[in-house]
Short mmCIF file of C-alpha atoms and ligand atoms in Angstrom, two decimals:
data_model
loop_
_atom_site.label_atom_id
_atom_site.label_comp_id
_atom_site.label_asym_id
_atom_site.label_seq_id
_atom_site.Cartn_x
_atom_site.Cartn_y
_atom_site.Cartn_z
CA MET A 1 0.00 0.00 0.00
CA GLU A 2 1.23 3.50 -0.82
CA ALA A 3 2.03 5.67 2.20
CA SER A 4 0.42 8.72 0.56
CA THR A 5 -3.02 8.37 -0.99
CA SER A 6 -3.16 11.92 -2.47
CA GLY A 7 -6.63 12.55 -1.09
CA ARG A 8 -8.21 9.71 -3.06
CA THR A 9 -10.74 7.58 -1.23
CA TYR A 10 -11.79 3.97 -1.69
CA HIS A 11 -15.00 5.26 -3.28
CA ASP A 12 -12.94 6.70 -6.15
CA ASP A 13 -11.72 3.18 -6.98
CA MET A 14 -15.18 1.79 -7.76
CA ALA A 15 -16.16 1.23 -11.38
CA ARG A 16 -19.76 0.88 -10.23
CA ILE A 17 -21.81 -0.06 -7.20
CA LEU A 18 -23.67 -3.34 -7.57
CA TRP A 19 -25.54 -3.54 -4.26
CA SER A 20 -26.22 -0.71 -1.82
CA PRO A 21 -26.48 -1.05 1.96
CA ASP A 22 -30.29 -1.02 1.59
CA ASP A 23 -30.19 -3.80 -1.03
CA ILE A 24 -28.04 -5.90 1.30
CA THR A 25 -30.25 -5.26 4.34
CA ALA A 26 -33.34 -6.30 2.39
CA ARG A 27 -31.72 -9.58 1.26
CA CYS A 28 -30.47 -10.33 4.80
CA ARG A 29 -34.05 -10.02 6.07
CA VAL A 30 -35.39 -12.44 3.44
CA LEU A 31 -32.60 -14.97 3.99
CA GLY A 32 -32.82 -14.64 7.77
CA ARG A 33 -36.53 -15.49 7.76
CA GLN A 34 -35.94 -18.53 5.51
CA ILE A 35 -33.11 -19.75 7.74
CA ALA A 36 -35.18 -19.26 10.91
CA ASN A 37 -37.96 -21.34 9.36
CA ASP A 38 -35.69 -24.08 7.99
CA TYR A 39 -33.72 -24.44 11.25
CA LYS A 40 -36.50 -23.92 13.78
CA SER A 41 -35.97 -27.23 15.56
CA LYS A 42 -32.36 -27.87 14.57
CA ALA A 43 -30.29 -25.79 17.04
CA PRO A 44 -27.94 -24.72 14.23
CA LEU A 45 -24.26 -23.93 14.56
CA VAL A 46 -23.76 -20.82 12.41
CA LEU A 47 -20.15 -20.76 11.26
CA GLY A 48 -18.77 -17.65 9.58
CA VAL A 49 -15.86 -18.19 7.20
CA LEU A 50 -13.34 -15.42 7.94
CA LYS A 51 -12.35 -12.90 7.10
CA GLY A 52 -14.62 -12.04 4.21
CA SER A 53 -17.90 -12.99 5.88
CA PHE A 54 -17.50 -10.89 9.02
CA MET A 55 -19.97 -8.19 7.98
CA PHE A 56 -22.50 -10.48 6.32
CA ALA A 57 -22.43 -12.91 9.25
CA SER A 58 -22.97 -10.05 11.68
CA ASP A 59 -25.98 -8.70 9.76
CA LEU A 60 -27.44 -12.08 8.81
CA VAL A 61 -27.53 -13.53 12.33
CA ARG A 62 -29.55 -10.56 13.55
CA CYS A 63 -32.10 -11.33 10.83
CA ILE A 64 -32.55 -15.00 11.79
CA GLU A 65 -35.92 -14.31 13.34
CA PRO A 66 -37.59 -15.83 15.22
CA CYS A 67 -34.23 -17.09 16.44
CA PRO A 68 -34.26 -20.88 17.04
CA ARG A 69 -33.29 -22.07 20.53
CA GLY A 70 -29.84 -23.59 20.65
CA LEU A 71 -28.43 -21.49 17.78
CA THR A 72 -24.74 -20.76 18.40
CA LEU A 73 -22.20 -18.74 16.44
CA ASP A 74 -18.57 -19.47 15.71
CA PHE A 75 -15.95 -18.75 13.08
CA ILE A 76 -13.43 -20.63 10.99
CA ARG A 77 -10.67 -19.10 8.92
CA ALA A 78 -9.96 -20.35 5.43
CA SER A 79 -7.10 -19.20 3.20
CA SER A 80 -5.77 -20.46 -0.09
CA TYR A 81 -2.42 -19.80 -1.61
CA GLY A 82 -2.10 -19.30 -5.33
CA SER A 83 0.67 -19.05 -7.87
CA GLY A 84 -0.48 -15.82 -9.47
CA THR A 85 -3.94 -15.11 -10.74
CA GLU A 86 -5.76 -18.23 -9.61
CA SER A 87 -6.46 -19.81 -6.27
CA SER A 88 -4.37 -22.96 -5.99
CA GLY A 89 -7.13 -24.92 -4.33
CA ASP A 90 -4.75 -25.66 -1.49
CA VAL A 91 -7.14 -24.36 1.13
CA LYS A 92 -5.84 -24.04 4.69
CA LEU A 93 -8.24 -24.00 7.61
CA LYS A 94 -7.56 -22.37 10.95
CA THR A 95 -9.94 -22.72 13.86
CA ASP A 96 -10.01 -23.25 17.57
CA LEU A 97 -13.40 -24.91 17.24
CA LYS A 98 -13.40 -28.22 19.07
CA LYS A 99 -14.52 -31.16 16.92
CA GLU A 100 -16.89 -32.36 19.64
CA LYS A 101 -18.70 -29.00 19.44
CA VAL A 102 -19.48 -29.75 15.78
CA GLN A 103 -20.35 -33.43 16.08
CA GLY A 104 -24.03 -34.05 15.44
CA ARG A 105 -24.76 -30.34 14.78
CA HIS A 106 -26.55 -28.84 11.82
CA VAL A 107 -23.96 -26.36 10.53
CA LEU A 108 -24.81 -23.30 8.49
CA LEU A 109 -21.69 -21.88 6.85
CA VAL A 110 -21.74 -18.15 6.15
CA GLU A 111 -19.52 -17.06 3.25
CA ASP A 112 -18.85 -13.79 1.47
CA ILE A 113 -18.64 -15.32 -2.01
CA VAL A 114 -18.62 -18.75 -3.60
CA ASP A 115 -16.43 -18.50 -6.69
CA THR A 116 -14.60 -21.67 -7.79
CA ALA A 117 -16.16 -23.40 -4.72
CA LEU A 118 -12.80 -24.85 -3.68
CA THR A 119 -12.96 -23.12 -0.30
CA ILE A 120 -16.51 -24.02 0.62
CA THR A 121 -16.05 -27.61 -0.53
CA THR A 122 -12.96 -27.99 1.65
CA VAL A 123 -14.68 -26.48 4.69
CA SER A 124 -17.82 -28.62 4.19
CA ARG A 125 -15.80 -31.81 3.85
CA TYR A 126 -13.83 -31.02 6.99
CA LEU A 127 -17.02 -30.47 9.00
CA LEU A 128 -18.80 -33.56 7.71
CA GLU A 129 -15.92 -36.03 7.46
CA GLU A 130 -13.57 -34.95 10.25
CA CYS A 131 -15.95 -33.33 12.73
CA GLY A 132 -19.08 -35.44 12.22
CA ALA A 133 -21.53 -32.59 11.53
CA ALA A 134 -25.10 -33.84 11.04
CA SER A 135 -25.52 -31.56 8.02
CA VAL A 136 -23.76 -28.63 6.36
CA ALA A 137 -25.50 -25.92 4.35
CA THR A 138 -24.18 -22.60 3.07
CA ALA A 139 -25.49 -19.06 3.12
CA THR A 140 -23.37 -16.97 0.79
CA LEU A 141 -23.81 -13.30 0.15
CA LEU A 142 -22.59 -13.66 -3.44
CA ASP A 143 -22.62 -16.55 -5.89
CA LYS A 144 -20.20 -16.15 -8.81
CA HIS A 145 -21.30 -19.43 -10.36
CA GLU A 146 -19.77 -18.80 -13.78
CA ARG A 147 -16.33 -19.56 -12.34
CA ARG A 148 -17.03 -22.88 -10.61
CA LYS A 149 -14.32 -25.52 -10.65
CA LEU A 150 -16.34 -27.86 -8.44
CA ALA A 151 -20.10 -28.33 -8.63
CA TYR A 152 -21.64 -26.63 -5.60
CA SER A 153 -25.04 -25.01 -5.10
CA PRO A 154 -25.29 -22.90 -1.94
CA GLU A 155 -28.65 -23.26 -0.20
CA TYR A 156 -29.02 -19.52 0.52
CA VAL A 157 -27.73 -16.88 -1.91
CA GLY A 158 -27.83 -13.12 -1.42
CA PHE A 159 -27.08 -12.10 -4.99
CA VAL A 160 -25.79 -13.74 -8.17
CA CYS A 161 -22.50 -11.99 -8.88
CA PRO A 162 -21.27 -11.14 -12.39
CA ASN A 163 -17.82 -12.38 -13.36
CA GLU A 164 -16.06 -9.24 -12.18
CA PHE A 165 -13.82 -8.58 -9.19
CA VAL A 166 -15.92 -7.09 -6.41
CA VAL A 167 -14.99 -5.52 -3.08
CA GLY A 168 -16.68 -4.06 -0.02
CA TYR A 169 -18.98 -5.36 2.71
CA GLY A 170 -16.23 -7.70 3.94
CA LEU A 171 -14.62 -8.49 0.59
CA ASP A 172 -11.08 -7.20 0.17
CA PHE A 173 -8.41 -6.68 -2.38
CA ASP A 174 -5.06 -7.11 -0.65
CA GLU A 175 -6.81 -6.37 2.69
CA GLU A 176 -8.23 -3.05 1.41
CA TYR A 177 -11.87 -2.04 0.79
CA ARG A 178 -13.32 -4.52 3.35
CA THR A 179 -15.04 -1.86 5.41
CA LEU A 180 -17.10 -0.27 2.62
CA PRO A 181 -20.84 -0.61 3.35
CA TYR A 182 -21.72 -1.58 -0.24
CA ILE A 183 -20.46 -4.04 -2.85
CA GLY A 184 -18.80 -2.53 -5.89
CA VAL A 185 -16.72 -3.53 -8.89
CA LEU A 186 -13.11 -2.52 -8.42
CA LYS A 187 -11.68 -0.47 -11.30
CA PRO A 188 -9.25 -2.76 -13.15
CA GLU A 189 -6.66 0.04 -13.05
CA CYS A 190 -6.45 -0.54 -9.29
CA TYR A 191 -4.81 -3.92 -9.86
CA ALA A 192 -3.34 -3.40 -13.35
CA HIS A 193 0.04 -2.58 -11.78
CA LEU A 194 0.19 -6.17 -10.53
CA GLY A 195 0.03 -7.49 -14.08
CA ILE A 196 -3.16 -9.38 -13.37
CA PRO A 197 -5.07 -9.80 -16.62
CA GLY A 198 -8.67 -10.27 -15.64
CA PRO A 199 -11.06 -10.14 -12.73
CA GLU A 200 -9.20 -12.92 -10.98
CA PRO A 201 -6.68 -11.64 -8.47
CA VAL A 202 -7.99 -13.98 -5.78
CA GLY A 203 -4.89 -16.14 -5.68
CA SER A 204 -2.30 -13.41 -5.56
CA GLY A 205 -0.87 -14.35 -2.20
CA GLU A 206 -3.29 -15.21 0.54
CA SER A 207 -6.91 -15.29 -0.47
CA GLY A 208 -10.03 -17.08 0.52
CA ASP A 209 -10.49 -14.92 3.53
P1 5GP B 1 -13.46 -19.91 -4.01
O1 5GP B 1 -12.81 -19.70 -5.36
O2 5GP B 1 -12.70 -20.90 -3.20
O3 5GP B 1 -14.92 -20.23 -4.16
O4 5GP B 1 -13.40 -18.53 -3.27
C1 5GP B 1 -12.25 -18.22 -2.54
C2 5GP B 1 -12.24 -16.82 -2.05
O5 5GP B 1 -11.81 -16.00 -3.12
C3 5GP B 1 -13.51 -16.16 -1.56
O6 5GP B 1 -13.89 -16.51 -0.25
C4 5GP B 1 -13.07 -14.71 -1.61
O7 5GP B 1 -12.30 -14.40 -0.47
C5 5GP B 1 -12.18 -14.69 -2.84
N1 5GP B 1 -12.90 -14.14 -4.00
C6 5GP B 1 -13.45 -14.76 -5.04
N2 5GP B 1 -14.02 -13.89 -5.90
C7 5GP B 1 -13.81 -12.67 -5.35
C8 5GP B 1 -14.17 -11.34 -5.74
O8 5GP B 1 -14.80 -11.03 -6.76
N3 5GP B 1 -13.76 -10.35 -4.88
C9 5GP B 1 -13.06 -10.58 -3.75
N4 5GP B 1 -12.73 -9.53 -3.00
N5 5GP B 1 -12.72 -11.81 -3.35
C10 5GP B 1 -13.10 -12.84 -4.15
MG1 MG B 2 -14.82 -16.16 1.86
MG1 MG B 3 -9.70 -11.86 0.18
#
């Protein structure tokens, strides 16, 4: 990151805004009601996948109304390391969640975006096969299904995302833009200096979070 930003703000780096804070709030309410209904007698373990889901998870859980008894919240961190412009698929998980706390639970993963689906597939397998979860479903804010490498259909989707690199509302580029309250398309000139050709800088170092 440059030390001097010459008065530019993150807002100046947006090509366009795709979803406003009001759009996101409205979708959270719809998804929250569906989740409350689907999990009403299941005491779900809601598991946010960090870091990207921190804002969505925070808003979504407040919309799970009426809130089922036994619902608990935890987080897991997933990162993948790539060779350049693509995620390698070598997804690393970090969590202090005890396996016995997952065993037999109905887990609802909360993700910022499902892109290739390598991350969510790895997390789901870990929960089902290593931790003995009773079921695993996914609520993702964004579904960029055009770029799937593995077949995966999230149960709850906020918005279908075009094949462009988006930031804001938890989603970062090189740790920047996460705190914006909306989701926007990042101007390609903001990552052109890295020599990245398309909307795919997710594997440039640590991604997946
Ligand atoms: P996957 O390809 O494994 O489905 O997604 C891995 C991760 O790549 C996501 O959790 C997210 O952190 C990152 N990612 C994928 N597409 C985008 C995007 O358009 N913008 C941002 N900021 N991150 C993305
Ligand atoms: Mg994510
Ligand atoms: Mg990221």
